[in-house]
Amino acid sequence: DIVMTQSPDSLAVSLGERATINCKSSQSALYSPNNNNSLGWYQQKPGQPPKLLIKWASTRESGVPDRFSGSGSGTDFTLTISSLQAEDVAVYYCQQYFTTPLTFGGGTKVEIK
Amino acid sequence: EVHLVESGGGLVHPGGSLRLSCAASGFTLRSHWMHWVRQAPGKGLVWVSRINFDGSSLLYADSVEGRFTISRDNSKNTLYLQMKGLRAEDTAVYYCAREANDGDVFDFWGQGTLVTVSS
């Protein structure tokens, strides 16, 4: 199974500042047919289901604010919130879909400093 | 608007059975592969099972293989998860999730239904 490791486990960022979350895959998630990385990012607010933010490592879902961006390739990926807003307080998960079983990172809790 | 509504959760004794349902609306269920994902209290997300368009291809996590059965009734726009031989470690919120058309990411999720396995 591909193991997804997120860091840090939690971080506190001031409003308007940048938040950076890392995700490392135990194997490459590069999908050769389209040369894209099979990596998604989700946001989960308390008491709510997860929400897909980004797929293919860097493609934002429709309606997701452009302060959210994804980057990386192969085994190392990053989710960046360029200017943290109060409504961004949540747990963020990465997920690989290169192969089954589909696996998630352990989550990163983002709070306001 | 896409909606997924799970039902069927509850308290069950170890070794017991439960069937979860997920009613889909706002889209054509038969056009999407569907999944179940669970989340133990205070823990992270764990993929459980996947079913293709017509139910001819099924896949399970090792932890539930042989105990859980995923199925779907496209005529009723409903996804199911039959769970047998339940264990304490199966205690979790169970989400049904729609697979996006361009990759095994989950573009819509239900609100989840809580399954508690306890004596």
Short mmCIF file of C-alpha atoms in Angstrom, two decimals:
data_model
loop_
_atom_site.label_atom_id
_atom_site.label_comp_id
_atom_site.label_asym_id
_atom_site.label_seq_id
_atom_site.Cartn_x
_atom_site.Cartn_y
_atom_site.Cartn_z
CA ASP A 1 0.00 0.00 0.00
CA ILE A 2 1.11 3.58 -0.64
CA VAL A 3 1.64 5.39 2.65
CA MET A 4 0.86 9.10 2.70
CA THR A 5 2.66 11.13 5.36
CA GLN A 6 1.56 14.68 6.12
CA SER A 7 3.44 17.34 8.01
CA PRO A 8 3.02 19.10 10.27
CA ASP A 9 0.25 17.48 12.28
CA SER A 10 -1.01 20.93 13.13
CA LEU A 11 -0.09 24.55 12.54
CA ALA A 12 -1.27 27.92 13.74
CA VAL A 13 -1.09 30.81 11.32
CA SER A 14 -2.07 34.44 11.69
CA LEU A 15 -4.93 35.76 9.60
CA GLY A 16 -3.67 36.87 6.21
CA GLU A 17 -0.48 34.86 6.48
CA ARG A 18 0.60 31.84 4.46
CA ALA A 19 -0.08 28.26 5.53
CA THR A 20 1.90 25.41 4.00
CA ILE A 21 1.05 21.73 4.35
CA ASN A 22 3.29 18.95 3.11
CA CYS A 23 2.39 15.48 1.92
CA LYS A 24 4.87 12.75 1.08
CA SER A 25 3.99 9.57 -0.75
CA SER A 26 5.90 6.31 -0.20
CA GLN A 27 5.78 5.73 -3.97
CA SER A 28 5.52 8.01 -6.95
CA ALA A 29 1.98 9.11 -7.78
CA LEU A 30 2.84 10.15 -11.32
CA TYR A 31 0.23 8.78 -13.76
CA SER A 32 2.14 8.32 -16.99
CA PRO A 33 -0.78 8.41 -19.49
CA ASN A 34 -1.48 12.06 -18.75
CA ASN A 35 1.77 12.97 -16.96
CA ASN A 36 -0.22 14.18 -13.98
CA ASN A 37 0.17 13.28 -10.36
CA SER A 38 -2.70 11.31 -8.84
CA LEU A 39 -2.94 13.43 -5.70
CA GLY A 40 -5.93 15.20 -4.20
CA TRP A 41 -6.43 17.58 -1.30
CA TYR A 42 -9.50 17.81 0.91
CA GLN A 43 -10.70 20.23 3.56
CA GLN A 44 -12.78 18.98 6.47
CA LYS A 45 -14.41 21.43 8.84
CA PRO A 46 -15.73 20.24 12.22
CA GLY A 47 -18.91 18.20 11.91
CA GLN A 48 -18.80 18.25 8.13
CA PRO A 49 -17.76 15.78 5.45
CA PRO A 50 -14.57 16.39 3.53
CA LYS A 51 -14.63 18.73 0.56
CA LEU A 52 -12.45 18.24 -2.49
CA LEU A 53 -10.21 21.26 -3.04
CA ILE A 54 -7.61 20.10 -5.54
CA LYS A 55 -7.06 17.12 -7.82
CA TRP A 56 -4.19 16.08 -10.06
CA ALA A 57 -1.96 17.77 -7.46
CA SER A 58 -2.64 21.29 -8.71
CA THR A 59 -6.07 21.55 -10.36
CA ARG A 60 -8.50 23.53 -8.21
CA GLU A 61 -12.08 22.38 -8.10
CA SER A 62 -14.71 24.79 -9.34
CA GLY A 63 -15.62 27.33 -6.67
CA VAL A 64 -12.49 26.84 -4.58
CA PRO A 65 -10.88 30.22 -3.76
CA ASP A 66 -7.63 30.88 -5.58
CA ARG A 67 -5.79 31.36 -2.28
CA PHE A 68 -5.65 27.55 -2.24
CA SER A 69 -2.97 26.08 -4.47
CA GLY A 70 -1.36 22.70 -4.87
CA SER A 71 2.08 21.85 -6.12
CA GLY A 72 4.61 19.08 -6.26
CA SER A 73 5.34 15.96 -8.24
CA GLY A 74 6.39 12.37 -7.79
CA THR A 75 6.43 11.79 -4.07
CA ASP A 76 6.39 15.29 -2.57
CA PHE A 77 3.39 17.58 -2.60
CA THR A 78 2.31 20.83 -0.97
CA LEU A 79 -0.96 22.58 -0.28
CA THR A 80 -0.58 26.31 0.21
CA ILE A 81 -3.14 28.74 1.56
CA SER A 82 -1.69 32.06 0.48
CA SER A 83 -3.62 34.30 2.87
CA LEU A 84 -5.36 32.46 5.68
CA GLN A 85 -8.96 33.39 6.35
CA ALA A 86 -11.02 32.53 9.41
CA GLU A 87 -13.17 30.15 7.38
CA ASP A 88 -10.10 28.10 6.45
CA VAL A 89 -9.83 26.62 9.95
CA ALA A 90 -10.12 22.92 9.24
CA VAL A 91 -8.26 19.66 8.91
CA TYR A 92 -6.66 19.10 5.53
CA TYR A 93 -6.02 15.68 4.01
CA CYS A 94 -4.05 14.54 1.00
CA GLN A 95 -5.07 11.40 -0.89
CA GLN A 96 -3.31 9.35 -3.54
CA TYR A 97 -5.34 7.73 -6.29
CA PHE A 98 -2.48 6.28 -8.27
CA THR A 99 -3.36 2.79 -7.11
CA THR A 100 -5.67 0.89 -4.82
CA PRO A 101 -6.12 0.78 -1.95
CA LEU A 102 -6.75 4.51 -2.10
CA THR A 103 -4.97 6.05 0.86
CA PHE A 104 -5.09 9.32 2.77
CA GLY A 105 -2.57 11.23 4.79
CA GLY A 106 -3.15 11.53 8.51
CA GLY A 107 -4.39 15.09 8.29
CA THR A 108 -3.10 18.53 9.21
CA LYS A 109 -5.10 20.75 11.53
CA VAL A 110 -4.94 24.45 10.65
CA GLU A 111 -5.81 26.99 13.32
CA ILE A 112 -5.62 30.73 13.75
CA LYS A 113 -2.71 32.09 15.75
CA GLU B 1 -27.62 20.08 -6.97
CA VAL B 2 -25.82 16.89 -6.02
CA HIS B 3 -26.93 15.26 -2.78
CA LEU B 4 -25.83 12.06 -1.09
CA VAL B 5 -27.74 11.01 2.02
CA GLU B 6 -26.59 8.07 4.10
CA SER B 7 -28.80 6.12 6.47
CA GLY B 8 -28.80 2.86 8.38
CA GLY B 9 -26.17 3.56 11.00
CA GLY B 10 -26.64 2.80 14.66
CA LEU B 11 -25.48 0.76 17.63
CA VAL B 12 -24.74 -2.90 17.00
CA HIS B 13 -23.14 -5.63 19.08
CA PRO B 14 -19.84 -7.19 18.06
CA GLY B 15 -20.48 -9.86 15.46
CA GLY B 16 -23.68 -8.17 14.34
CA SER B 17 -24.79 -6.88 10.97
CA LEU B 18 -25.94 -3.61 9.53
CA ARG B 19 -26.83 -2.33 6.08
CA LEU B 20 -26.05 1.23 5.14
CA SER B 21 -27.79 3.04 2.32
CA CYS B 22 -26.82 6.13 0.37
CA ALA B 23 -29.54 7.88 -1.60
CA ALA B 24 -28.26 9.93 -4.50
CA SER B 25 -29.97 12.85 -6.18
CA GLY B 26 -29.10 15.68 -8.51
CA PHE B 27 -27.07 13.49 -10.84
CA THR B 28 -27.26 10.17 -12.67
CA LEU B 29 -25.91 7.56 -10.28
CA ARG B 30 -25.11 5.08 -13.06
CA SER B 31 -22.63 7.57 -14.53
CA HIS B 32 -20.26 7.37 -11.58
CA TRP B 33 -18.22 4.87 -9.68
CA MET B 34 -19.06 5.12 -6.00
CA HIS B 35 -17.16 4.55 -2.76
CA TRP B 36 -17.52 4.18 0.96
CA VAL B 37 -15.00 5.94 3.20
CA ARG B 38 -15.00 5.79 6.99
CA GLN B 39 -13.67 7.93 9.79
CA ALA B 40 -13.27 6.63 13.32
CA PRO B 41 -14.06 9.20 16.04
CA GLY B 42 -11.31 11.80 16.13
CA LYS B 43 -9.29 9.98 13.47
CA GLY B 44 -8.49 10.30 9.80
CA LEU B 45 -10.13 9.10 6.61
CA VAL B 46 -9.93 5.49 5.51
CA TRP B 47 -11.15 4.16 2.18
CA VAL B 48 -13.41 1.12 2.55
CA SER B 49 -14.84 0.00 -0.78
CA ARG B 50 -15.50 0.87 -4.42
CA ILE B 51 -18.07 -0.18 -7.00
CA ASN B 52 -18.07 0.51 -10.71
CA PHE B 53 -20.92 1.80 -12.85
CA ASP B 54 -23.02 -1.36 -12.97
CA GLY B 55 -21.77 -3.28 -9.96
CA SER B 56 -19.71 -5.75 -11.98
CA SER B 57 -16.43 -4.67 -10.38
CA LEU B 58 -16.04 -4.46 -6.61
CA LEU B 59 -13.03 -3.64 -4.47
CA TYR B 60 -12.47 -3.66 -0.72
CA ALA B 61 -9.91 -2.65 1.83
CA ASP B 62 -8.18 -5.65 3.39
CA SER B 63 -9.68 -4.77 6.76
CA VAL B 64 -13.25 -5.39 5.54
CA GLU B 65 -12.72 -7.96 2.78
CA GLY B 66 -15.04 -10.92 3.31
CA ARG B 67 -17.20 -9.09 5.83
CA PHE B 68 -18.55 -6.10 3.89
CA THR B 69 -20.40 -6.10 0.57
CA ILE B 70 -20.90 -3.04 -1.57
CA SER B 71 -23.77 -2.91 -4.05
CA ARG B 72 -25.90 -0.46 -5.94
CA ASP B 73 -29.36 -0.16 -7.44
CA ASN B 74 -29.15 2.42 -10.20
CA SER B 75 -32.91 2.26 -10.75
CA LYS B 76 -33.36 3.46 -7.17
CA ASN B 77 -30.36 5.81 -7.25
CA THR B 78 -29.06 4.08 -4.14
CA LEU B 79 -25.71 2.71 -2.98
CA TYR B 80 -25.45 0.12 -0.24
CA LEU B 81 -22.93 -1.31 2.19
CA GLN B 82 -23.84 -4.58 3.85
CA MET B 83 -21.67 -5.09 6.93
CA LYS B 84 -21.40 -8.41 8.76
CA GLY B 85 -19.17 -9.70 11.52
CA LEU B 86 -18.81 -6.19 12.89
CA ARG B 87 -15.95 -5.43 15.24
CA ALA B 88 -15.25 -2.62 17.67
CA GLU B 89 -12.67 -1.25 15.24
CA ASP B 90 -15.41 -0.78 12.62
CA THR B 91 -16.86 2.00 14.76
CA ALA B 92 -16.82 5.09 12.56
CA VAL B 93 -18.77 7.59 10.55
CA TYR B 94 -19.35 6.02 7.16
CA TYR B 95 -19.46 8.35 4.18
CA CYS B 96 -20.58 7.53 0.70
CA ALA B 97 -18.61 9.45 -1.87
CA ARG B 98 -18.92 10.00 -5.59
CA GLU B 99 -15.88 9.40 -7.73
CA ALA B 100 -15.01 12.16 -10.17
CA ASN B 101 -15.12 11.26 -13.84
CA ASP B 102 -11.42 11.94 -14.35
CA GLY B 103 -9.77 10.14 -11.48
CA ASP B 104 -10.34 8.32 -8.21
CA VAL B 105 -10.91 11.46 -6.21
CA PHE B 106 -14.15 12.05 -4.37
CA ASP B 107 -15.90 15.13 -5.67
CA PHE B 108 -19.05 14.85 -3.54
CA TRP B 109 -19.60 13.34 -0.11
CA GLY B 110 -22.63 12.59 1.99
CA GLN B 111 -22.97 13.83 5.55
CA GLY B 112 -22.16 10.38 6.90
CA THR B 113 -23.87 7.88 9.19
CA LEU B 114 -22.39 6.74 12.49
CA VAL B 115 -21.88 3.05 13.15
CA THR B 116 -21.06 2.10 16.73
CA VAL B 117 -20.01 -1.45 17.50
CA SER B 118 -20.16 -2.10 21.22
CA SER B 119 -21.47 -4.58 23.71
#
